[in-house]
PDB file of C-alpha atoms in Angstrom:
ATOM      1  CA  MET A 185       0.037   0.088   0.355  1.00  0.00           C
ATOM      2  CA  LYS A 186       1.562   3.350  -1.065  1.00  0.00           C
ATOM      3  CA  ARG A 187       2.179   5.719   2.102  1.00  0.00           C
ATOM      4  CA  LYS A 188       0.799   8.583   2.519  1.00  0.00           C
ATOM      5  CA  THR A 189       3.260  11.947   2.407  1.00  0.00           C
ATOM      6  CA  VAL A 190       3.293  15.254   4.152  1.00  0.00           C
ATOM      7  CA  ALA A 191       4.658  18.286   2.361  1.00  0.00           C
ATOM      8  CA  VAL A 192       6.648  21.226   4.650  1.00  0.00           C
ATOM      9  CA  VAL A 193       6.801  23.279   2.637  1.00  0.00           C
ATOM     10  CA  ASP A 194      10.344  25.503   2.055  1.00  0.00           C
ATOM     11  CA  TYR A 195      10.158  28.694   1.060  1.00  0.00           C
ATOM     12  CA  GLY A 196      13.255  29.366   3.135  1.00  0.00           C
ATOM     13  CA  SER A 197      11.524  30.089   6.500  1.00  0.00           C
ATOM     14  CA  GLY A 198      13.972  30.347   9.603  1.00  0.00           C
ATOM     15  CA  ASN A 199      12.265  27.494  10.983  1.00  0.00           C
ATOM     16  CA  LEU A 200      11.735  24.663   8.577  1.00  0.00           C
ATOM     17  CA  ARG A 201      14.454  22.305   9.878  1.00  0.00           C
ATOM     18  CA  SER A 202      12.951  22.603  13.531  1.00  0.00           C
ATOM     19  CA  VAL A 203       9.031  22.039  12.007  1.00  0.00           C
ATOM     20  CA  SER A 204      10.381  19.334   9.413  1.00  0.00           C
ATOM     21  CA  GLN A 205      12.174  17.730  12.376  1.00  0.00           C
ATOM     22  CA  ALA A 206       8.939  17.338  15.025  1.00  0.00           C
ATOM     23  CA  VAL A 207       6.613  15.935  12.209  1.00  0.00           C
ATOM     24  CA  MET A 208       9.353  13.489  11.120  1.00  0.00           C
ATOM     25  CA  HIS A 209       9.480  12.399  14.635  1.00  0.00           C
ATOM     26  CA  VAL A 210       6.165  11.309  14.719  1.00  0.00           C
ATOM     27  CA  ALA A 211       4.860  10.575  11.333  1.00  0.00           C
ATOM     28  CA  ASP A 212       6.366   7.101  10.641  1.00  0.00           C
ATOM     29  CA  ALA A 213       4.225   5.980  13.728  1.00  0.00           C
ATOM     30  CA  VAL A 214       0.902   6.890  11.812  1.00  0.00           C
ATOM     31  CA  GLY A 215       1.632   6.018   8.738  1.00  0.00           C
ATOM     32  CA  PHE A 216       2.840   9.312   6.648  1.00  0.00           C
ATOM     33  CA  ASP A 217       6.192  10.090   5.195  1.00  0.00           C
ATOM     34  CA  VAL A 218       7.397  12.961   5.397  1.00  0.00           C
ATOM     35  CA  VAL A 219       8.489  15.379   2.126  1.00  0.00           C
ATOM     36  CA  VAL A 220      10.821  18.627   2.397  1.00  0.00           C
ATOM     37  CA  THR A 221       9.941  20.455  -0.379  1.00  0.00           C
ATOM     38  CA  ALA A 222      10.174  23.797  -2.682  1.00  0.00           C
ATOM     39  CA  SER A 223       8.340  22.092  -5.564  1.00  0.00           C
ATOM     40  CA  PRO A 224       4.843  23.474  -6.026  1.00  0.00           C
ATOM     41  CA  GLN A 225       4.255  19.904  -7.997  1.00  0.00           C
ATOM     42  CA  ALA A 226       5.122  17.884  -4.550  1.00  0.00           C
ATOM     43  CA  VAL A 227       2.933  20.047  -2.514  1.00  0.00           C
ATOM     44  CA  LEU A 228       0.134  19.677  -4.978  1.00  0.00           C
ATOM     45  CA  GLU A 229       0.416  15.644  -4.825  1.00  0.00           C
ATOM     46  CA  ALA A 230       0.803  15.317  -1.186  1.00  0.00           C
ATOM     47  CA  ASP A 231      -1.898  14.782   1.787  1.00  0.00           C
ATOM     48  CA  ARG A 232      -0.846  17.054   3.923  1.00  0.00           C
ATOM     49  CA  VAL A 233       0.553  20.112   4.054  1.00  0.00           C
ATOM     50  CA  VAL A 234       2.304  22.227   6.836  1.00  0.00           C
ATOM     51  CA  LEU A 235       3.552  25.799   7.052  1.00  0.00           C
ATOM     52  CA  PRO A 236       6.010  27.296   8.038  1.00  0.00           C
ATOM     53  CA  GLY A 237       6.527  30.319   9.220  1.00  0.00           C
ATOM     54  CA  GLN A 238       9.221  32.890  10.788  1.00  0.00           C
ATOM     55  CA  GLY A 239      10.500  35.978  10.847  1.00  0.00           C
ATOM     56  CA  HIS A 240       8.851  38.525   9.388  1.00  0.00           C
ATOM     57  CA  MET A 241       6.095  38.944   7.248  1.00  0.00           C
ATOM     58  CA  GLY A 242       6.178  40.842   4.339  1.00  0.00           C
ATOM     59  CA  ASP A 243       9.584  39.107   3.940  1.00  0.00           C
ATOM     60  CA  CYS A 244       7.936  35.386   4.529  1.00  0.00           C
ATOM     61  CA  MET A 245       4.981  36.329   1.913  1.00  0.00           C
ATOM     62  CA  ARG A 246       7.377  38.112  -0.501  1.00  0.00           C
ATOM     63  CA  GLU A 247       9.416  34.512  -0.318  1.00  0.00           C
ATOM     64  CA  LEU A 248       6.040  32.215  -0.979  1.00  0.00           C
ATOM     65  CA  ASP A 249       5.650  34.239  -3.143  1.00  0.00           C
ATOM     66  CA  ALA A 250       8.736  34.354  -5.410  1.00  0.00           C
ATOM     67  CA  SER A 251       9.528  30.453  -5.001  1.00  0.00           C
ATOM     68  CA  GLY A 252       6.006  29.484  -7.212  1.00  0.00           C
ATOM     69  CA  LEU A 253       4.829  28.075  -3.690  1.00  0.00           C
ATOM     70  CA  LYS A 254       2.035  30.669  -3.540  1.00  0.00           C
ATOM     71  CA  ALA A 255      -0.955  28.898  -5.846  1.00  0.00           C
ATOM     72  CA  ALA A 256      -0.202  25.615  -4.063  1.00  0.00           C
ATOM     73  CA  VAL A 257      -0.569  26.311  -0.898  1.00  0.00           C
ATOM     74  CA  LEU A 258      -3.454  28.317  -2.022  1.00  0.00           C
ATOM     75  CA  HIS A 259      -4.667  24.821  -3.554  1.00  0.00           C
ATOM     76  CA  ALA A 260      -3.770  22.625  -1.048  1.00  0.00           C
ATOM     77  CA  ALA A 261      -5.978  24.824   1.859  1.00  0.00           C
ATOM     78  CA  ALA A 262      -9.000  24.264  -0.547  1.00  0.00           C
ATOM     79  CA  HIS A 263      -8.396  20.536  -0.870  1.00  0.00           C
ATOM     80  CA  LYS A 264      -6.554  18.592   2.098  1.00  0.00           C
ATOM     81  CA  PRO A 265      -5.185  19.691   5.880  1.00  0.00           C
ATOM     82  CA  LEU A 266      -3.262  21.823   6.047  1.00  0.00           C
ATOM     83  CA  PHE A 267      -1.367  22.956   9.466  1.00  0.00           C
ATOM     84  CA  GLY A 268      -0.186  26.829   9.916  1.00  0.00           C
ATOM     85  CA  VAL A 269       3.001  27.144  12.395  1.00  0.00           C
ATOM     86  CA  CYS A 270       3.659  30.646  14.277  1.00  0.00           C
ATOM     87  CA  VAL A 271       3.875  33.217  10.935  1.00  0.00           C
ATOM     88  CA  GLY A 272       2.653  30.593   8.978  1.00  0.00           C
ATOM     89  CA  MET A 273      -0.917  30.570  11.160  1.00  0.00           C
ATOM     90  CA  GLN A 274      -0.881  34.961  10.402  1.00  0.00           C
ATOM     91  CA  MET A 275      -0.487  34.506   6.587  1.00  0.00           C
ATOM     92  CA  LEU A 276      -3.380  32.589   6.248  1.00  0.00           C
ATOM     93  CA  PHE A 277      -5.246  36.236   7.507  1.00  0.00           C
ATOM     94  CA  ASP A 278      -6.430  38.804   4.946  1.00  0.00           C
ATOM     95  CA  ARG A 279      -3.453  41.376   6.224  1.00  0.00           C
ATOM     96  CA  SER A 280      -1.220  41.916   8.894  1.00  0.00           C
ATOM     97  CA  GLU A 281      -0.110  45.504  10.739  1.00  0.00           C
ATOM     98  CA  GLU A 282       3.589  44.401  10.142  1.00  0.00           C
ATOM     99  CA  GLY A 283       4.903  46.098   6.918  1.00  0.00           C
ATOM    100  CA  PRO A 284       1.180  46.340   6.801  1.00  0.00           C
ATOM    101  CA  THR A 285       1.660  43.256   4.339  1.00  0.00           C
ATOM    102  CA  ASP A 286      -1.295  41.425   2.442  1.00  0.00           C
ATOM    103  CA  GLY A 287      -1.893  37.750   3.533  1.00  0.00           C
ATOM    104  CA  LEU A 288      -3.240  34.559   1.938  1.00  0.00           C
ATOM    105  CA  GLY A 289      -6.834  35.615   2.939  1.00  0.00           C
ATOM    106  CA  LEU A 290      -7.860  32.182   3.763  1.00  0.00           C
ATOM    107  CA  MET A 291      -9.050  33.079   7.212  1.00  0.00           C
ATOM    108  CA  PRO A 292     -10.988  36.436   7.889  1.00  0.00           C
ATOM    109  CA  GLY A 293      -9.611  38.931  10.052  1.00  0.00           C
ATOM    110  CA  GLU A 294      -6.095  40.693  10.449  1.00  0.00           C
ATOM    111  CA  VAL A 295      -2.918  40.181  12.520  1.00  0.00           C
ATOM    112  CA  VAL A 296      -1.783  43.468  15.314  1.00  0.00           C
ATOM    113  CA  ARG A 297       1.093  44.276  17.170  1.00  0.00           C
ATOM    114  CA  PHE A 298       0.951  43.896  21.024  1.00  0.00           C
ATOM    115  CA  ARG A 299      -0.212  46.997  22.156  1.00  0.00           C
ATOM    116  CA  LEU A 300       1.336  46.162  25.885  1.00  0.00           C
ATOM    117  CA  VAL A 301       3.627  49.797  26.710  1.00  0.00           C
ATOM    118  CA  GLY A 302       3.331  50.466  30.496  1.00  0.00           C
ATOM    119  CA  MET A 303       1.493  47.419  31.621  1.00  0.00           C
ATOM    120  CA  THR A 304       2.367  45.101  34.539  1.00  0.00           C
ATOM    121  CA  GLN A 305       2.150  41.701  34.500  1.00  0.00           C
ATOM    122  CA  PRO A 306       0.609  39.891  37.820  1.00  0.00           C
ATOM    123  CA  ASP A 307       4.088  39.782  39.376  1.00  0.00           C
ATOM    124  CA  GLY A 308       4.592  43.422  38.965  1.00  0.00           C
ATOM    125  CA  SER A 309       6.985  43.135  35.481  1.00  0.00           C
ATOM    126  CA  ARG A 310       6.556  44.879  32.592  1.00  0.00           C
ATOM    127  CA  TYR A 311       5.697  43.027  29.568  1.00  0.00           C
ATOM    128  CA  LYS A 312       7.956  42.367  27.362  1.00  0.00           C
ATOM    129  CA  VAL A 313       7.527  42.164  23.382  1.00  0.00           C
ATOM    130  CA  PRO A 314       8.022  40.420  21.740  1.00  0.00           C
ATOM    131  CA  GLN A 315       6.180  37.109  24.146  1.00  0.00           C
ATOM    132  CA  MET A 316       9.168  35.028  24.649  1.00  0.00           C
ATOM    133  CA  GLY A 317       8.479  31.723  26.918  1.00  0.00           C
ATOM    134  CA  TRP A 318       5.920  29.464  27.724  1.00  0.00           C
ATOM    135  CA  ASN A 319       2.491  30.043  28.112  1.00  0.00           C
ATOM    136  CA  GLN A 320      -0.243  28.135  28.656  1.00  0.00           C
ATOM    137  CA  VAL A 321      -3.260  27.284  26.197  1.00  0.00           C
ATOM    138  CA  PHE A 322      -6.893  27.553  26.755  1.00  0.00           C
ATOM    139  CA  HIS A 323      -9.134  25.119  24.560  1.00  0.00           C
ATOM    140  CA  GLN A 324     -12.231  27.710  22.849  1.00  0.00           C
ATOM    141  CA  LEU A 325     -15.603  25.463  22.318  1.00  0.00           C
ATOM    142  CA  ALA A 326     -17.299  26.745  19.639  1.00  0.00           C
ATOM    143  CA  ALA A 327     -19.082  23.781  19.727  1.00  0.00           C
ATOM    144  CA  ALA A 328     -16.514  20.961  20.907  1.00  0.00           C
ATOM    145  CA  VAL A 329     -13.137  20.448  21.792  1.00  0.00           C
ATOM    146  CA  HIS A 330     -11.497  20.576  18.320  1.00  0.00           C
ATOM    147  CA  PRO A 331     -10.420  17.089  17.371  1.00  0.00           C
ATOM    148  CA  VAL A 332      -6.191  18.333  16.714  1.00  0.00           C
ATOM    149  CA  TRP A 333      -6.250  18.954  20.637  1.00  0.00           C
ATOM    150  CA  ALA A 334      -7.517  15.568  21.417  1.00  0.00           C
ATOM    151  CA  GLY A 335      -5.412  13.836  24.290  1.00  0.00           C
ATOM    152  CA  ILE A 336      -3.663  17.437  25.113  1.00  0.00           C
ATOM    153  CA  PRO A 337      -5.233  19.250  28.540  1.00  0.00           C
ATOM    154  CA  ASP A 338      -7.048  22.158  28.146  1.00  0.00           C
ATOM    155  CA  GLY A 339      -4.677  24.880  29.803  1.00  0.00           C
ATOM    156  CA  ALA A 340      -1.213  22.666  28.467  1.00  0.00           C
ATOM    157  CA  TRP A 341       1.984  25.229  28.125  1.00  0.00           C
ATOM    158  CA  PHE A 342       3.619  26.216  24.158  1.00  0.00           C
ATOM    159  CA  TYR A 343       6.371  27.983  23.625  1.00  0.00           C
ATOM    160  CA  PHE A 344       5.710  31.370  21.925  1.00  0.00           C
ATOM    161  CA  VAL A 345       7.837  33.902  19.652  1.00  0.00           C
ATOM    162  CA  HIS A 346       6.286  36.115  18.644  1.00  0.00           C
ATOM    163  CA  SER A 347       5.306  40.446  18.574  1.00  0.00           C
ATOM    164  CA  TYR A 348       2.223  39.950  16.147  1.00  0.00           C
ATOM    165  CA  PHE A 349      -0.949  38.076  16.834  1.00  0.00           C
ATOM    166  CA  ALA A 350      -4.366  36.961  14.887  1.00  0.00           C
ATOM    167  CA  ARG A 351      -7.693  38.738  15.347  1.00  0.00           C
ATOM    168  CA  PRO A 352     -10.450  36.308  13.704  1.00  0.00           C
ATOM    169  CA  SER A 353     -13.303  38.263  12.263  1.00  0.00           C
ATOM    170  CA  ASN A 354     -15.279  35.365  13.510  1.00  0.00           C
ATOM    171  CA  PRO A 355     -14.720  34.314  16.928  1.00  0.00           C
ATOM    172  CA  ALA A 356     -15.870  31.397  16.352  1.00  0.00           C
ATOM    173  CA  HIS A 357     -12.286  30.667  14.451  1.00  0.00           C
ATOM    174  CA  CYS A 358     -10.786  30.663  17.275  1.00  0.00           C
ATOM    175  CA  VAL A 359     -10.048  26.595  18.799  1.00  0.00           C
ATOM    176  CA  GLY A 360      -7.518  28.233  21.063  1.00  0.00           C
ATOM    177  CA  GLU A 361      -6.417  31.461  23.471  1.00  0.00           C
ATOM    178  CA  ALA A 362      -3.523  32.629  25.244  1.00  0.00           C
ATOM    179  CA  ASP A 363      -3.235  35.449  27.901  1.00  0.00           C
ATOM    180  CA  TYR A 364      -0.599  38.167  27.426  1.00  0.00           C
ATOM    181  CA  GLY A 365      -1.853  41.307  28.436  1.00  0.00           C
ATOM    182  CA  GLY A 366      -5.314  40.399  27.307  1.00  0.00           C
ATOM    183  CA  ARG A 367      -6.452  37.618  26.017  1.00  0.00           C
ATOM    184  CA  PHE A 368      -5.358  36.325  21.612  1.00  0.00           C
ATOM    185  CA  ALA A 369      -5.926  33.745  19.238  1.00  0.00           C
ATOM    186  CA  ALA A 370      -3.301  30.905  20.129  1.00  0.00           C
ATOM    187  CA  ALA A 371      -4.784  28.595  17.649  1.00  0.00           C
ATOM    188  CA  ILE A 372      -7.334  29.151  14.668  1.00  0.00           C
ATOM    189  CA  ALA A 373      -9.113  26.267  12.705  1.00  0.00           C
ATOM    190  CA  ARG A 374     -11.835  26.646   9.723  1.00  0.00           C
ATOM    191  CA  ASP A 375     -12.700  23.506   7.756  1.00  0.00           C
ATOM    192  CA  ASN A 376      -9.528  21.560   7.206  1.00  0.00           C
ATOM    193  CA  ILE A 377      -7.180  24.129   8.156  1.00  0.00           C
ATOM    194  CA  PHE A 378      -5.725  24.347  11.616  1.00  0.00           C
ATOM    195  CA  ALA A 379      -2.779  26.572  12.474  1.00  0.00           C
ATOM    196  CA  THR A 380      -0.673  28.009  15.450  1.00  0.00           C
ATOM    197  CA  GLN A 381       0.591  30.717  16.750  1.00  0.00           C
ATOM    198  CA  PHE A 382       3.088  29.063  19.030  1.00  0.00           C
ATOM    199  CA  HIS A 383       5.245  26.743  17.889  1.00  0.00           C
ATOM    200  CA  PRO A 384       4.109  22.666  18.420  1.00  0.00           C
ATOM    201  CA  GLU A 385       8.383  21.725  17.277  1.00  0.00           C
ATOM    202  CA  LYS A 386       9.975  23.930  20.268  1.00  0.00           C
ATOM    203  CA  SER A 387       6.628  22.109  23.206  1.00  0.00           C
ATOM    204  CA  ALA A 388       8.045  18.952  24.289  1.00  0.00           C
ATOM    205  CA  ASP A 389       6.011  16.040  23.938  1.00  0.00           C
ATOM    206  CA  GLN A 390       2.240  17.958  24.145  1.00  0.00           C
ATOM    207  CA  GLY A 391       3.423  19.635  20.325  1.00  0.00           C
ATOM    208  CA  LEU A 392       4.508  16.481  18.935  1.00  0.00           C
ATOM    209  CA  ALA A 393       1.266  14.917  20.040  1.00  0.00           C
ATOM    210  CA  LEU A 394      -0.345  18.648  17.874  1.00  0.00           C
ATOM    211  CA  TYR A 395       1.791  17.088  15.029  1.00  0.00           C
ATOM    212  CA  ARG A 396       0.481  13.450  15.200  1.00  0.00           C
ATOM    213  CA  ASN A 397      -3.185  14.680  15.707  1.00  0.00           C
ATOM    214  CA  PHE A 398      -3.094  16.715  12.952  1.00  0.00           C
ATOM    215  CA  LEU A 399      -1.828  13.289  10.364  1.00  0.00           C
ATOM    216  CA  THR A 400      -4.946  11.525  11.817  1.00  0.00           C
ATOM    217  CA  TRP A 401      -7.208  13.948  11.721  1.00  0.00           C
ATOM    218  CA  ASN A 402     -10.203  13.494   9.065  1.00  0.00           C
ATOM    219  CA  PRO A 403     -11.621  17.080   8.645  1.00  0.00           C
TER     220      PRO A 403
END
């Protein structure tokens, strides 16, 4: 029987290696081969797609377009399970204040910068931007807990590095929230798309469980 494939999109993003290594760690056990690829055809042929992203969203969007991969990613988002990571999540939205930059328009909403100047955390220290470190993520119950959260406790800790966060137009698209000077969307989902602001590949066992759940998810 031909094994299924998951394509990790290589358009030059800085977190490509860490994302691909984490996906490889769980893929074999659930019957997937991982293809790290800069080929639009390979993305089109894959059964599932992971879109990494790190750094400036404008740079990521330009590189995705220049690489010739943008159309393949849009096709994947319409036809198969797709997982966006960090800036790979932000790119799914209509636009970002960073730049400003237009996104892929797959999720209604915008990406905005943390505005935390002068605000203090519960321990009295000032909030820093970017948020860098571990934070809890709480499931949002639009209808029921999303299948990609299966077996992952509500309030589990994940690793974040970001100065901007997504603000979905439709609250039902937010399936996980964290708090950093206020609640924000830490995970979003619609139809066959799931994405996280945090880095599952830097989040130990819970992050690996999330990638494993994505590979076995049947939207």
